mmCIF file of C-alpha atoms and ligand atoms in Angstrom:
data_model
loop_
_atom_site.group_PDB
_atom_site.id
_atom_site.type_symbol
_atom_site.label_atom_id
_atom_site.label_comp_id
_atom_site.label_asym_id
_atom_site.label_seq_id
_atom_site.Cartn_x
_atom_site.Cartn_y
_atom_site.Cartn_z
ATOM 1 C CA UNK A 7 79.304 119.845 114.653
ATOM 2 C CA UNK A 8 82.095 117.381 115.397
ATOM 3 C CA UNK A 9 85.514 118.743 114.665
ATOM 4 C CA UNK A 10 88.670 116.783 114.099
ATOM 5 C CA UNK A 11 90.849 117.254 117.138
ATOM 6 C CA UNK A 12 94.537 116.835 116.801
ATOM 7 C CA UNK A 13 96.494 116.161 119.975
ATOM 8 C CA UNK A 14 97.898 119.335 121.508
ATOM 9 C CA UNK A 15 101.660 119.383 121.696
ATOM 10 C CA UNK A 16 103.383 122.465 123.081
ATOM 11 C CA UNK A 17 105.545 123.975 120.299
ATOM 12 C CA UNK A 18 108.602 123.649 122.531
ATOM 13 C CA UNK A 19 108.136 119.895 122.478
ATOM 14 C CA UNK A 20 107.626 119.527 118.781
ATOM 15 C CA UNK A 21 110.213 117.357 117.160
ATOM 16 C CA UNK A 22 109.652 115.956 113.737
ATOM 17 C CA UNK A 23 109.114 112.558 115.280
ATOM 18 C CA UNK A 24 106.347 113.614 117.672
ATOM 19 C CA UNK A 25 104.662 115.386 114.804
ATOM 20 C CA UNK A 26 104.917 112.268 112.721
ATOM 21 C CA UNK A 27 103.641 110.073 115.566
ATOM 22 C CA UNK A 28 100.622 112.218 116.321
ATOM 23 C CA UNK A 29 99.826 112.168 112.645
ATOM 24 C CA UNK A 30 100.063 108.402 112.648
ATOM 25 C CA UNK A 31 97.847 108.034 115.724
ATOM 26 C CA UNK A 32 95.350 110.344 114.168
ATOM 27 C CA UNK A 33 95.424 108.264 111.025
ATOM 28 C CA UNK A 34 94.690 105.165 113.075
ATOM 29 C CA UNK A 35 91.775 106.799 114.833
ATOM 30 C CA UNK A 36 90.413 107.922 111.510
ATOM 31 C CA UNK A 37 89.926 104.217 110.809
ATOM 32 C CA UNK A 38 90.945 101.897 108.050
ATOM 33 C CA UNK A 39 88.331 103.055 105.584
ATOM 34 C CA UNK A 40 89.582 106.605 105.139
ATOM 35 C CA UNK A 41 90.172 108.193 101.795
ATOM 36 C CA UNK A 42 93.932 108.368 101.699
ATOM 37 C CA UNK A 43 94.089 111.485 99.568
ATOM 38 C CA UNK A 44 91.894 113.462 101.944
ATOM 39 C CA UNK A 45 94.016 112.499 104.910
ATOM 40 C CA UNK A 46 97.163 113.650 103.184
ATOM 41 C CA UNK A 47 95.536 116.919 102.355
ATOM 42 C CA UNK A 48 94.911 117.660 106.013
ATOM 43 C CA UNK A 49 97.995 116.226 107.654
ATOM 44 C CA UNK A 50 100.372 117.303 104.928
ATOM 45 C CA UNK A 51 99.344 120.933 104.984
ATOM 46 C CA UNK A 52 98.449 121.232 108.635
ATOM 47 C CA UNK A 53 101.211 119.435 110.421
ATOM 48 C CA UNK A 54 104.154 119.286 108.121
ATOM 49 C CA UNK A 55 104.191 122.712 106.552
ATOM 50 C CA UNK A 56 107.477 124.577 106.523
ATOM 51 C CA UNK A 57 106.411 126.896 109.357
ATOM 52 C CA UNK A 58 106.037 123.997 111.795
ATOM 53 C CA UNK A 59 109.250 122.252 110.829
ATOM 54 C CA UNK A 60 111.730 122.100 113.685
ATOM 55 C CA UNK A 61 114.561 124.575 113.460
ATOM 56 C CA UNK A 62 117.280 121.950 113.402
ATOM 57 C CA UNK A 63 116.008 120.513 110.126
ATOM 58 C CA UNK A 64 117.619 121.907 107.034
ATOM 59 C CA UNK A 65 115.644 119.768 104.589
ATOM 60 C CA UNK A 66 112.273 120.951 103.401
ATOM 61 C CA UNK A 67 108.921 119.285 103.966
ATOM 62 C CA UNK A 68 107.765 116.723 101.462
ATOM 63 C CA UNK A 69 104.040 116.155 101.263
ATOM 64 C CA UNK A 70 103.012 112.572 100.827
ATOM 65 C CA UNK A 71 99.922 110.436 101.129
ATOM 66 C CA UNK A 72 100.093 107.577 103.635
ATOM 67 C CA UNK A 73 99.507 104.353 101.756
ATOM 68 C CA UNK A 74 97.582 102.022 104.098
ATOM 69 C CA UNK A 75 98.638 98.993 102.070
ATOM 70 C CA UNK A 76 102.181 99.472 103.298
ATOM 71 C CA UNK A 77 101.509 100.638 106.832
ATOM 72 C CA UNK A 78 103.154 98.386 109.428
ATOM 73 C CA UNK A 79 102.083 98.003 113.037
ATOM 74 C CA UNK A 80 105.735 97.885 114.106
ATOM 75 C CA UNK A 81 106.868 100.898 116.099
ATOM 76 C CA UNK A 82 108.901 103.104 113.756
ATOM 77 C CA UNK A 83 112.531 103.687 114.609
ATOM 78 C CA UNK A 84 112.993 107.211 115.965
ATOM 79 C CA UNK A 85 113.859 109.886 113.444
ATOM 80 C CA UNK A 86 116.981 110.513 115.489
ATOM 81 C CA UNK A 87 118.186 106.911 115.006
ATOM 82 C CA UNK A 88 117.135 106.774 111.351
ATOM 83 C CA UNK A 89 119.338 109.775 110.620
ATOM 84 C CA UNK A 90 122.211 109.058 113.016
ATOM 85 C CA UNK A 91 122.910 105.322 112.677
ATOM 86 C CA UNK A 92 123.797 104.741 109.038
ATOM 87 C CA UNK A 93 125.837 102.820 106.539
ATOM 88 C CA UNK A 94 127.145 105.114 103.815
ATOM 89 C CA UNK A 95 130.765 104.161 103.278
ATOM 90 C CA UNK A 96 131.462 107.189 101.083
ATOM 91 C CA UNK A 97 131.554 109.077 104.393
ATOM 92 C CA UNK A 98 133.379 106.449 106.449
ATOM 93 C CA UNK A 99 132.669 103.031 107.885
ATOM 94 C CA UNK A 100 131.533 104.177 111.354
ATOM 95 C CA UNK A 101 127.765 104.275 111.919
ATOM 96 C CA UNK A 102 128.055 107.920 112.998
ATOM 97 C CA UNK A 103 130.266 109.000 110.085
ATOM 98 C CA UNK A 104 127.454 109.687 107.580
ATOM 99 C CA UNK A 105 125.618 112.021 109.990
ATOM 100 C CA UNK A 106 128.910 113.700 110.862
ATOM 101 C CA UNK A 107 130.255 114.235 107.343
ATOM 102 C CA UNK A 108 127.441 113.964 104.795
ATOM 103 C CA UNK A 109 126.420 117.595 105.256
ATOM 104 C CA UNK A 110 129.159 118.549 102.814
ATOM 105 C CA UNK A 111 127.646 116.541 99.950
ATOM 106 C CA UNK A 112 125.951 118.769 97.357
ATOM 107 C CA UNK A 113 122.477 117.327 96.844
ATOM 108 C CA UNK A 114 121.303 120.018 94.441
ATOM 109 C CA UNK A 115 121.381 120.621 91.594
ATOM 110 C CA UNK A 116 121.044 116.907 90.926
ATOM 111 C CA UNK A 117 120.346 114.830 87.854
ATOM 112 C CA UNK A 118 119.713 111.155 87.258
ATOM 113 C CA UNK A 119 120.632 109.722 83.845
ATOM 114 C CA UNK A 120 118.568 106.766 82.700
ATOM 115 C CA UNK A 121 120.252 104.938 79.870
ATOM 116 C CA UNK A 122 121.070 101.593 78.284
ATOM 117 C CA UNK A 123 118.407 99.244 76.965
ATOM 118 C CA UNK A 124 115.698 101.894 76.691
ATOM 119 C CA UNK A 125 113.846 103.505 73.810
ATOM 120 C CA UNK A 126 113.919 106.944 75.393
ATOM 121 C CA UNK A 127 117.045 107.671 77.432
ATOM 122 C CA UNK A 128 116.448 110.629 79.732
ATOM 123 C CA UNK A 129 118.181 112.896 82.179
ATOM 124 C CA UNK A 130 115.840 113.928 84.968
ATOM 125 C CA UNK A 131 116.499 116.661 87.481
ATOM 126 C CA UNK A 132 115.070 116.748 90.976
ATOM 127 C CA UNK A 133 111.963 118.689 89.950
ATOM 128 C CA UNK A 134 111.302 116.112 87.238
ATOM 129 C CA UNK A 135 111.595 113.328 89.812
ATOM 130 C CA UNK A 136 109.372 115.135 92.305
ATOM 131 C CA UNK A 137 106.772 115.835 89.629
ATOM 132 C CA UNK A 138 106.617 112.395 88.065
ATOM 133 C CA UNK A 139 104.078 110.941 90.464
ATOM 134 C CA UNK A 140 102.093 111.691 93.583
ATOM 135 C CA UNK A 141 104.277 111.083 96.612
ATOM 136 C CA UNK A 142 103.186 108.297 98.946
ATOM 137 C CA UNK A 143 104.383 107.407 102.417
ATOM 138 C CA UNK A 144 105.107 103.788 103.279
ATOM 139 C CA UNK A 145 106.496 102.223 106.417
ATOM 140 C CA UNK A 146 109.109 99.630 105.483
ATOM 141 C CA UNK A 147 111.348 97.352 107.466
ATOM 142 C CA UNK A 148 115.029 97.732 106.641
ATOM 143 C CA UNK A 149 117.110 94.669 107.543
ATOM 144 C CA UNK A 150 120.863 95.140 107.337
ATOM 145 C CA UNK A 151 123.111 92.197 106.565
ATOM 146 C CA UNK A 152 124.901 93.044 109.824
ATOM 147 C CA UNK A 153 121.773 91.736 111.639
ATOM 148 C CA UNK A 154 120.255 94.979 112.849
ATOM 149 C CA UNK A 155 117.020 96.464 111.587
ATOM 150 C CA UNK A 156 114.914 99.608 111.520
ATOM 151 C CA UNK A 157 111.322 100.514 110.678
ATOM 152 C CA UNK A 158 111.249 103.597 108.474
ATOM 153 C CA UNK A 159 108.518 105.842 107.019
ATOM 154 C CA UNK A 160 109.776 106.584 103.510
ATOM 155 C CA UNK A 161 108.200 108.978 100.999
ATOM 156 C CA UNK A 162 108.385 108.352 97.292
ATOM 157 C CA UNK A 163 106.700 106.202 94.654
ATOM 158 C CA UNK A 164 107.252 102.892 92.887
ATOM 159 C CA UNK A 165 110.437 102.742 90.824
ATOM 160 C CA UNK A 166 108.322 101.245 88.021
ATOM 161 C CA UNK A 167 106.798 104.709 87.477
ATOM 162 C CA UNK A 168 110.231 106.056 86.595
ATOM 163 C CA UNK A 169 111.310 103.058 84.520
ATOM 164 C CA UNK A 170 108.141 103.087 82.415
ATOM 165 C CA UNK A 171 109.028 106.643 81.368
ATOM 166 C CA UNK A 172 112.083 105.482 79.413
ATOM 167 C CA UNK A 173 110.402 102.457 77.777
ATOM 168 C CA UNK A 174 112.752 99.553 78.487
ATOM 169 C CA UNK A 175 113.493 97.442 75.401
ATOM 170 C CA UNK A 176 112.880 93.689 75.342
ATOM 171 C CA UNK A 177 116.603 93.223 76.008
ATOM 172 C CA UNK A 178 116.420 94.968 79.377
ATOM 173 C CA UNK A 179 116.818 92.155 81.919
ATOM 174 C CA UNK A 180 118.582 94.009 84.744
ATOM 175 C CA UNK A 181 118.843 97.448 86.291
ATOM 176 C CA UNK A 182 122.020 98.931 87.742
ATOM 177 C CA UNK A 183 122.081 101.876 90.152
ATOM 178 C CA UNK A 184 125.204 104.043 90.058
ATOM 179 C CA UNK A 185 125.640 106.360 93.031
ATOM 180 C CA UNK A 186 127.380 109.700 93.539
ATOM 181 C CA UNK A 187 131.110 110.318 93.791
ATOM 182 C CA UNK A 188 132.081 113.745 95.197
ATOM 183 C CA UNK A 189 135.748 113.424 96.184
ATOM 184 C CA UNK A 190 135.993 116.740 98.020
ATOM 185 C CA UNK A 191 132.868 116.012 100.061
ATOM 186 C CA UNK A 192 133.246 112.301 100.773
ATOM 187 C CA UNK A 193 136.111 111.472 103.140
ATOM 188 C CA UNK A 194 135.365 107.737 102.900
ATOM 189 C CA UNK A 195 136.438 107.559 99.251
ATOM 190 C CA UNK A 196 140.055 107.521 100.466
ATOM 191 C CA UNK A 197 139.502 104.015 101.769
ATOM 192 C CA UNK A 198 139.519 101.805 98.742
ATOM 193 C CA UNK A 199 137.154 99.278 100.369
ATOM 194 C CA UNK A 200 134.741 99.794 97.496
ATOM 195 C CA UNK A 201 135.826 100.388 93.912
ATOM 196 C CA UNK A 202 133.847 103.639 93.778
ATOM 197 C CA UNK A 203 131.201 104.472 92.707
ATOM 198 C CA UNK A 204 129.057 102.195 94.870
ATOM 199 C CA UNK A 205 126.872 100.232 92.466
ATOM 200 C CA UNK A 206 123.884 98.015 93.044
ATOM 201 C CA UNK A 207 121.382 96.228 90.868
ATOM 202 C CA UNK A 208 118.167 94.295 90.503
ATOM 203 C CA UNK A 209 116.616 91.911 88.060
ATOM 204 C CA UNK A 210 114.045 93.712 85.909
ATOM 205 C CA UNK A 211 111.048 92.000 87.537
ATOM 206 C CA UNK A 212 112.383 92.945 90.984
ATOM 207 C CA UNK A 213 112.864 96.534 89.862
ATOM 208 C CA UNK A 214 109.318 96.702 88.477
ATOM 209 C CA UNK A 215 107.762 95.120 91.580
ATOM 210 C CA UNK A 216 105.357 97.532 93.329
ATOM 211 C CA UNK A 217 107.298 97.207 96.608
ATOM 212 C CA UNK A 218 110.475 98.595 95.049
ATOM 213 C CA UNK A 219 110.385 102.251 95.900
ATOM 214 C CA UNK A 220 112.130 105.328 94.585
ATOM 215 C CA UNK A 221 112.632 107.297 97.776
ATOM 216 C CA UNK A 222 112.854 111.082 98.017
ATOM 217 C CA UNK A 223 111.949 111.626 101.648
ATOM 218 C CA UNK A 224 111.724 110.228 105.145
ATOM 219 C CA UNK A 225 109.646 111.287 108.145
ATOM 220 C CA UNK A 226 107.721 113.736 105.985
ATOM 221 C CA UNK A 227 110.780 115.653 104.830
ATOM 222 C CA UNK A 228 113.254 115.473 101.983
ATOM 223 C CA UNK A 229 115.978 112.930 102.647
ATOM 224 C CA UNK A 230 118.832 114.000 104.906
ATOM 225 C CA UNK A 231 122.132 113.567 103.071
ATOM 226 C CA UNK A 232 123.140 110.649 105.292
ATOM 227 C CA UNK A 233 120.035 108.726 104.168
ATOM 228 C CA UNK A 234 120.879 109.151 100.492
ATOM 229 C CA UNK A 235 119.726 112.611 99.423
ATOM 230 C CA UNK A 236 118.206 113.531 97.162
ATOM 231 C CA UNK A 237 117.141 110.160 95.750
ATOM 232 C CA UNK A 238 117.670 106.511 96.663
ATOM 233 C CA UNK A 239 115.851 103.217 96.393
ATOM 234 C CA UNK A 240 114.297 101.002 99.087
ATOM 235 C CA UNK A 241 113.833 97.280 98.436
ATOM 236 C CA UNK A 242 112.395 96.020 101.719
ATOM 237 C CA UNK A 243 112.690 92.245 101.189
ATOM 238 C CA UNK A 244 116.450 92.462 100.542
ATOM 239 C CA UNK A 245 119.374 93.221 102.823
ATOM 240 C CA UNK A 246 120.006 96.940 103.239
ATOM 241 C CA UNK A 247 123.068 97.084 101.018
ATOM 242 C CA UNK A 248 120.880 96.565 97.928
ATOM 243 C CA UNK A 249 119.262 99.970 98.520
ATOM 244 C CA UNK A 250 121.716 102.333 96.820
ATOM 245 C CA UNK A 251 121.794 105.909 98.077
ATOM 246 C CA UNK A 252 122.317 109.213 96.251
ATOM 247 C CA UNK A 253 121.714 107.725 92.811
ATOM 248 C CA UNK A 254 123.056 109.568 89.753
ATOM 249 C CA UNK A 255 122.551 106.968 87.042
ATOM 250 C CA UNK A 256 120.207 104.089 86.304
ATOM 251 C CA UNK A 257 121.325 101.692 83.577
ATOM 252 C CA UNK A 258 119.077 99.087 82.010
ATOM 253 C CA UNK A 259 121.130 96.114 80.903
ATOM 254 C CA UNK A 260 120.924 92.778 79.161
ATOM 255 C CA UNK A 261 123.394 91.085 81.519
ATOM 256 C CA UNK A 262 123.637 90.913 85.288
ATOM 257 C CA UNK A 263 125.509 94.033 86.391
ATOM 258 C CA UNK A 264 128.397 94.387 88.768
ATOM 259 C CA UNK A 265 127.316 95.151 92.338
ATOM 260 C CA UNK A 266 129.765 96.511 94.922
ATOM 261 C CA UNK A 267 129.533 94.051 97.803
ATOM 262 C CA UNK A 268 129.488 91.056 95.515
ATOM 263 C CA UNK A 269 132.678 92.318 93.863
ATOM 264 C CA UNK A 270 134.338 92.787 97.247
ATOM 265 C CA UNK A 271 133.377 89.411 98.750
ATOM 266 C CA UNK A 272 131.395 87.159 96.381
ATOM 267 C CA UNK A 273 131.395 84.245 98.843
ATOM 268 C CA UNK A 274 129.660 86.461 101.426
ATOM 269 C CA UNK A 275 127.362 88.678 99.369
ATOM 270 C CA UNK A 276 125.313 87.567 96.397
ATOM 271 C CA UNK A 277 123.425 89.460 93.733
ATOM 272 C CA UNK A 278 119.997 88.564 95.095
ATOM 273 C CA UNK A 279 120.626 89.245 98.792
ATOM 274 C CA UNK A 280 117.060 88.362 99.754
ATOM 275 C CA UNK A 281 116.609 88.441 103.512
ATOM 276 C CA UNK A 282 116.772 84.769 104.481
ATOM 277 C CA UNK A 283 117.056 83.663 108.113
ATOM 278 C CA UNK A 284 117.885 80.093 107.032
ATOM 279 C CA UNK A 285 121.041 81.032 105.134
ATOM 280 C CA UNK A 286 123.683 82.372 107.541
ATOM 281 C CA UNK A 287 126.303 84.844 106.464
ATOM 282 C CA UNK A 288 129.592 82.868 106.494
ATOM 283 C CA UNK A 289 130.692 84.768 109.598
ATOM 284 C CA UNK A 290 127.431 85.197 111.549
ATOM 285 C CA UNK A 291 123.826 84.033 111.814
ATOM 286 C CA UNK A 292 120.967 85.779 110.032
ATOM 287 C CA UNK A 293 118.265 84.136 112.188
ATOM 288 C CA UNK A 294 117.577 87.087 114.489
ATOM 289 C CA UNK A 295 117.989 90.841 114.442
ATOM 290 C CA UNK A 296 118.494 93.732 116.809
ATOM 291 C CA UNK A 297 116.042 96.587 116.406
ATOM 292 C CA UNK A 298 117.970 99.850 116.517
ATOM 293 C CA UNK A 299 116.678 101.897 119.456
ATOM 294 C CA UNK A 300 115.725 98.882 121.584
ATOM 295 C CA UNK A 301 117.382 98.535 124.960
ATOM 296 C CA UNK A 302 120.394 96.241 125.014
ATOM 297 C CA UNK A 303 118.332 93.939 127.263
ATOM 298 C CA UNK A 304 115.465 93.650 124.801
ATOM 299 C CA UNK A 305 115.099 90.281 123.142
ATOM 300 C CA UNK A 306 116.161 90.094 119.536
ATOM 301 C CA UNK A 307 113.419 89.765 116.964
ATOM 302 C CA UNK A 308 113.223 86.709 114.730
ATOM 303 C CA UNK A 309 114.157 87.595 111.182
ATOM 304 C CA UNK A 310 111.412 86.697 108.736
ATOM 305 C CA UNK A 311 111.881 85.143 105.318
ATOM 306 C CA UNK A 312 111.982 87.945 102.722
ATOM 307 C CA UNK A 313 111.941 90.282 105.732
ATOM 308 C CA UNK A 314 108.218 89.557 106.140
ATOM 309 C CA UNK A 315 107.309 90.396 102.538
ATOM 310 C CA UNK A 316 107.101 86.793 101.315
ATOM 311 C CA UNK A 317 103.451 86.971 100.394
ATOM 312 C CA UNK A 318 104.237 89.728 97.915
ATOM 313 C CA UNK A 319 107.596 88.595 96.521
ATOM 314 C CA UNK A 320 108.124 84.833 96.951
ATOM 315 C CA UNK A 321 106.657 84.290 93.485
ATOM 316 C CA UNK A 322 109.577 86.145 91.900
ATOM 317 C CA UNK A 323 111.849 83.277 92.952
ATOM 318 C CA UNK A 324 109.648 80.267 92.262
ATOM 319 C CA UNK A 325 111.843 77.310 91.364
ATOM 320 C CA UNK A 326 115.087 79.042 92.346
ATOM 321 C CA UNK A 327 117.410 77.497 94.932
ATOM 322 C CA UNK A 328 117.802 80.415 97.332
ATOM 323 C CA UNK A 329 120.833 78.800 98.995
ATOM 324 C CA UNK A 330 122.647 78.881 95.699
ATOM 325 C CA UNK A 331 121.284 82.248 94.615
ATOM 326 C CA UNK A 332 121.887 84.123 97.865
HETATM 327 N N1 MTE B 9 125.898 104.811 98.022
HETATM 328 C C1 MTE B 9 125.733 103.959 99.049
HETATM 329 N N2 MTE B 9 124.527 103.427 99.276
HETATM 330 C C2 MTE B 9 124.340 102.571 100.309
HETATM 331 C C3 MTE B 9 125.407 102.219 101.170
HETATM 332 C C4 MTE B 9 126.685 102.810 100.908
HETATM 333 O O1 MTE B 9 127.674 102.571 101.626
HETATM 334 N N3 MTE B 9 126.804 103.687 99.859
HETATM 335 N N4 MTE B 9 125.178 101.347 102.227
HETATM 336 C C5 MTE B 9 124.026 100.433 102.128
HETATM 337 C C6 MTE B 9 123.730 99.729 103.369
HETATM 338 S S1 MTE B 9 124.812 98.509 103.820
HETATM 339 C C7 MTE B 9 122.586 99.958 104.110
HETATM 340 S S2 MTE B 9 122.183 98.987 105.458
HETATM 341 C C8 MTE B 9 121.665 101.065 103.760
HETATM 342 C C9 MTE B 9 121.426 101.954 104.982
HETATM 343 O O2 MTE B 9 120.476 102.957 104.708
HETATM 344 P P1 MTE B 9 120.110 104.063 105.816
HETATM 345 O O3 MTE B 9 121.412 104.523 106.419
HETATM 346 O O4 MTE B 9 119.383 105.155 105.119
HETATM 347 O O5 MTE B 9 119.277 103.394 106.844
HETATM 348 O O6 MTE B 9 122.171 101.870 102.688
HETATM 349 C C10 MTE B 9 122.772 101.150 101.623
HETATM 350 N N5 MTE B 9 123.081 102.045 100.522
HETATM 351 MO MO1 MO B 10 123.648 97.147 105.405
#
């Protein structure tokens, strides 16, 4: 009887990334027509159980079902780079500051208040968020406005699942994400670059779009603090700064909310912030990007309109002048 053979990796060589890669290769070999739930059942329990987790990881495993609809062919950025090269100004402006300092942030207990233009305001704790929906794994491109990019396997579910829970009223036109402020744990708050808390926002139709993801994990584990533990959003067709990390409040609003980077420099950062290679940032081009992890000699990749997600999202902006609404 044929048995499924997983590649043998000596335990001494197991890093979370090799585990994740072998799982991905196995997924590929299993073919496109697999039943996603069955695959998750095997890989989730067999490869990513707590016992096999590398010692250096402090975050627990997070079982999720790979969603083939959102499975890119691009080589994922290494787990090391995903968790070591970050923007999270609450911990400092250096790319290494979040990994260095975010360990002090308390990511549990945690609650997210959902309020504003909703029929049923709610406060959800982490267990509520984890229990709201089956967790799926999606590989998304993340394109930073600073012209670098990563390819990241996130775990979570569509934000629309959460928003439907609170029944938005007909007045709800926008969503604002308010993120955590922990003065004793966040050395970056001393720099008044941002008028803390860091806030971001979306138009309601953007927030309800199936690509907009509520993220609770990465690389098969709960989010490391530097990636926005315990809960963040990922909006893959927009520049990275739209994806607020360590969210404590979600407000549904009638009017366009304040967003941090737009408040700081409105001529440089707009509310929409859709990835657009034809509209340069006033101080640099957005036409190409550097993939984090590539050799310095590697050629830069061409940035794609809507970060490559145009087929899914261009319709949201039909008739809008994207030079004006940047
Ligand atoms: N709270 C908060 N969220 C934030 C930021 C921040 O400084 N504070 N930086 C943003 C920017 S500019 C980027 S590119 C992404 C980076 O996410 P990652 O470090 O998990 O890759 O987080 C975004 N979310
Ligand atoms: Mo960014």
